[in-house]
Coordinates of N, CA and C in Angstrom, one line a residue:
M1 N 114.8 98.3 -100.9 CA 115.4 97.2 -100.1 C 116.9 96.7 -100.6
R2 N 117.3 96.4 -101.8 CA 118.7 96.3 -101.9 C 119.5 97.5 -101.8
A3 N 119.2 99.0 -102.0 CA 120.0 100.0 -101.8 C 120.3 99.9 -100.1
L4 N 119.1 99.9 -99.4 CA 119.2 100.2 -98.0 C 120.1 98.8 -97.4
S5 N 119.8 97.8 -97.9 CA 120.5 96.8 -97.2 C 122.0 96.8 -97.7
G6 N 122.4 97.3 -99.2 CA 123.7 97.3 -99.6 C 123.9 95.4 -100.1
D7 N 122.9 95.1 -100.3 CA 122.8 93.5 -100.8 C 122.1 93.6 -102.0
P8 N 122.7 93.5 -103.2 CA 122.3 93.2 -104.5 C 121.1 92.3 -105.1
S9 N 121.5 91.0 -104.1 CA 120.9 90.0 -104.3 C 119.8 89.5 -103.5
A10 N 119.2 90.9 -102.9 CA 118.1 90.6 -101.8 C 117.0 90.3 -102.7
V11 N 115.9 89.5 -102.2 CA 114.8 89.4 -102.8 C 113.7 89.1 -102.0
S12 N 112.3 88.9 -102.5 CA 111.1 88.6 -101.6 C 111.0 87.1 -102.0
L13 N 110.8 86.5 -101.0 CA 110.2 85.3 -101.1 C 108.3 84.8 -101.1
S14 N 108.1 83.6 -101.8 CA 106.9 83.4 -101.6 C 106.4 82.9 -100.1
F15 N 105.3 82.5 -99.7 CA 104.8 82.3 -98.4 C 104.3 81.0 -98.3
D16 N 104.9 80.2 -99.2 CA 104.6 78.7 -99.3 C 105.6 78.0 -98.6
R17 N 105.8 78.4 -97.5 CA 106.7 78.0 -96.5 C 106.5 77.8 -95.2
L18 N 107.3 77.0 -94.3 CA 107.0 77.1 -92.9 C 108.0 78.4 -92.4
V19 N 107.1 79.1 -91.4 CA 107.9 80.2 -90.9 C 107.3 80.1 -89.6
V20 N 108.4 79.9 -88.7 CA 108.5 80.3 -87.2 C 109.0 81.1 -86.3
L21 N 108.6 81.5 -85.2 CA 109.1 82.3 -84.1 C 110.0 81.3 -83.1
E22 N 111.0 81.4 -82.8 CA 111.4 80.3 -81.5 C 111.4 81.5 -80.2
T23 N 110.8 80.5 -79.6 CA 110.2 81.2 -78.1 C 111.4 81.0 -77.3
A24 N 112.0 82.5 -76.8 CA 113.2 82.5 -76.1 C 113.3 81.2 -74.8
G25 N 114.7 80.7 -74.9 CA 115.0 79.6 -74.1 C 114.2 78.4 -74.0
Q26 N 113.1 78.2 -74.6 CA 112.3 77.0 -74.3 C 112.4 76.0 -75.1
G27 N 113.0 76.4 -76.6 CA 113.1 75.6 -77.4 C 111.8 75.4 -78.4
D28 N 110.6 76.1 -78.0 CA 109.6 76.0 -78.5 C 109.3 77.0 -79.8
Y29 N 108.5 77.1 -80.5 CA 108.3 77.3 -82.0 C 106.8 77.9 -81.9
E30 N 106.4 79.2 -82.3 CA 105.7 79.9 -82.6 C 105.4 79.8 -83.9
P31 N 104.2 79.6 -84.9 CA 104.2 79.7 -86.3 C 103.6 81.3 -86.3
L32 N 104.2 81.9 -87.4 CA 104.0 83.4 -87.9 C 103.2 82.8 -89.3
R33 N 102.2 84.1 -89.6 CA 101.7 84.4 -90.8 C 101.8 85.3 -91.6
P34 N 103.2 85.2 -92.1 CA 104.1 86.4 -92.9 C 103.1 87.0 -94.2
D35 N 103.1 88.1 -94.0 CA 102.4 88.8 -95.3 C 103.9 89.3 -96.5
A36 N 104.6 89.1 -95.8 CA 106.1 89.4 -96.3 C 107.3 88.6 -96.1
I37 N 108.0 88.1 -97.0 CA 109.5 88.1 -96.5 C 110.4 88.0 -97.5
L38 N 111.5 88.9 -96.8 CA 112.6 89.3 -97.5 C 113.8 88.3 -97.3
T39 N 114.7 87.9 -98.1 CA 115.9 87.3 -97.7 C 117.0 87.9 -98.3
F40 N 118.1 88.0 -97.5 CA 119.3 88.7 -97.9 C 120.4 87.6 -97.3
H41 N 120.9 86.8 -98.4 CA 121.6 85.7 -98.8 C 120.7 84.4 -97.2
E42 N 121.2 84.4 -96.2 CA 120.7 83.3 -95.5 C 119.9 84.1 -94.5
L43 N 120.0 85.3 -93.9 CA 119.1 86.2 -93.2 C 117.8 86.6 -93.8
C44 N 116.8 86.6 -93.1 CA 115.4 87.2 -93.8 C 114.9 87.9 -92.7
L45 N 114.1 88.7 -93.4 CA 113.1 89.6 -92.4 C 111.9 89.2 -93.0
V46 N 111.0 89.1 -91.7 CA 109.3 88.5 -92.1 C 108.7 89.4 -91.2
R47 N 107.6 90.0 -92.3 CA 106.6 90.8 -91.5 C 105.7 89.7 -91.2
D48 N 104.7 90.1 -90.1 CA 103.8 89.4 -89.1 C 102.9 90.3 -88.4
D49 N 101.8 90.9 -89.1 CA 100.7 91.8 -88.3 C 101.4 92.9 -88.1
G50 N 102.3 93.3 -89.1 CA 102.8 94.9 -89.2 C 104.5 94.7 -88.3
E51 N 104.7 93.6 -87.7 CA 105.6 93.7 -86.9 C 107.1 92.7 -87.7
W52 N 108.3 93.3 -87.8 CA 109.5 92.6 -88.6 C 110.1 91.6 -87.7
F53 N 110.1 90.5 -88.0 CA 111.1 89.6 -87.5 C 112.2 89.1 -88.5
M54 N 113.5 88.8 -87.6 CA 114.6 88.3 -88.0 C 114.6 87.2 -88.2
G55 N 115.1 86.2 -88.9 CA 115.1 85.0 -89.2 C 116.1 84.6 -90.2
Q56 N 116.4 83.2 -90.0 CA 117.3 82.5 -91.0 C 116.4 81.5 -91.9
L57 N 116.9 81.7 -93.2 CA 116.7 80.4 -94.2 C 117.1 79.2 -94.4
D58 N 116.5 78.4 -93.9 CA 117.3 76.7 -93.8 C 116.9 76.0 -95.5
D59 N 118.0 75.1 -95.0 CA 118.0 74.4 -96.5 C 116.9 73.9 -96.8
D60 N 115.5 73.5 -96.3 CA 114.4 73.2 -96.6 C 113.3 74.2 -97.5
G61 N 113.9 75.2 -96.9 CA 112.9 76.6 -97.6 C 112.4 77.3 -96.4
S62 N 112.5 76.7 -95.2 CA 111.5 77.1 -94.1 C 112.4 78.4 -93.3
V63 N 111.4 79.0 -92.5 CA 112.6 80.1 -91.8 C 112.0 80.2 -90.5
I64 N 113.5 80.2 -89.6 CA 113.2 80.2 -88.3 C 113.5 81.7 -87.5
C65 N 112.8 82.3 -87.0 CA 113.0 83.8 -86.7 C 113.4 83.5 -85.0
W66 N 113.8 84.6 -84.7 CA 114.7 84.4 -83.3 C 114.1 85.9 -82.6
A67 N 114.0 86.8 -83.4 CA 113.7 88.3 -82.5 C 112.9 89.1 -83.2
S68 N 112.2 89.9 -82.7 CA 111.3 91.2 -83.4 C 112.2 92.3 -83.4
Y69 N 112.1 93.1 -84.7 CA 113.1 94.1 -85.0 C 112.1 95.3 -85.2
G70 N 110.9 95.1 -84.5 CA 109.9 96.4 -84.4 C 109.1 96.6 -86.3
L71 N 108.5 97.7 -86.1 CA 107.4 97.9 -86.9 C 108.0 98.5 -88.1
D72 N 109.4 99.4 -88.4 CA 109.8 100.1 -89.5 C 110.9 99.0 -90.1
L73 N 110.6 99.0 -91.4 CA 111.2 97.9 -92.2 C 112.9 98.6 -92.5
A74 N 112.9 100.1 -92.6 CA 114.0 100.7 -92.6 C 115.2 100.0 -91.5
E75 N 114.6 100.1 -90.1 CA 115.3 100.0 -88.8 C 115.6 98.5 -89.2
A76 N 114.7 97.9 -89.6 CA 114.8 96.4 -89.3 C 115.9 95.6 -90.3
I77 N 115.9 96.6 -91.4 CA 117.0 96.2 -92.5 C 118.6 96.8 -91.7
R78 N 118.6 97.7 -91.5 CA 119.9 98.1 -90.7 C 120.4 97.3 -89.7
G79 N 119.2 96.4 -89.0 CA 119.8 95.4 -87.9 C 120.3 94.3 -88.6
L80 N 120.4 94.4 -89.9 CA 120.9 93.2 -90.2 C 122.2 92.8 -89.9

């Protein structure tokens, strides 16, 4: 993960936080149930049901995702 992203500070986060997906153009949020949360500074990749979502880590520890980056972790990391 660190080698592929080029970010030596990349880490896995615990699941004890709110993680949501912002619905396009509606200002609503759909809760996600992640089985992996990876953080690269403020950006995060969240896996829910095998799909990777891009998001941002907020000051309160929650993660707001805005888009799916597919099923392949390597491709999602390249999309950072």
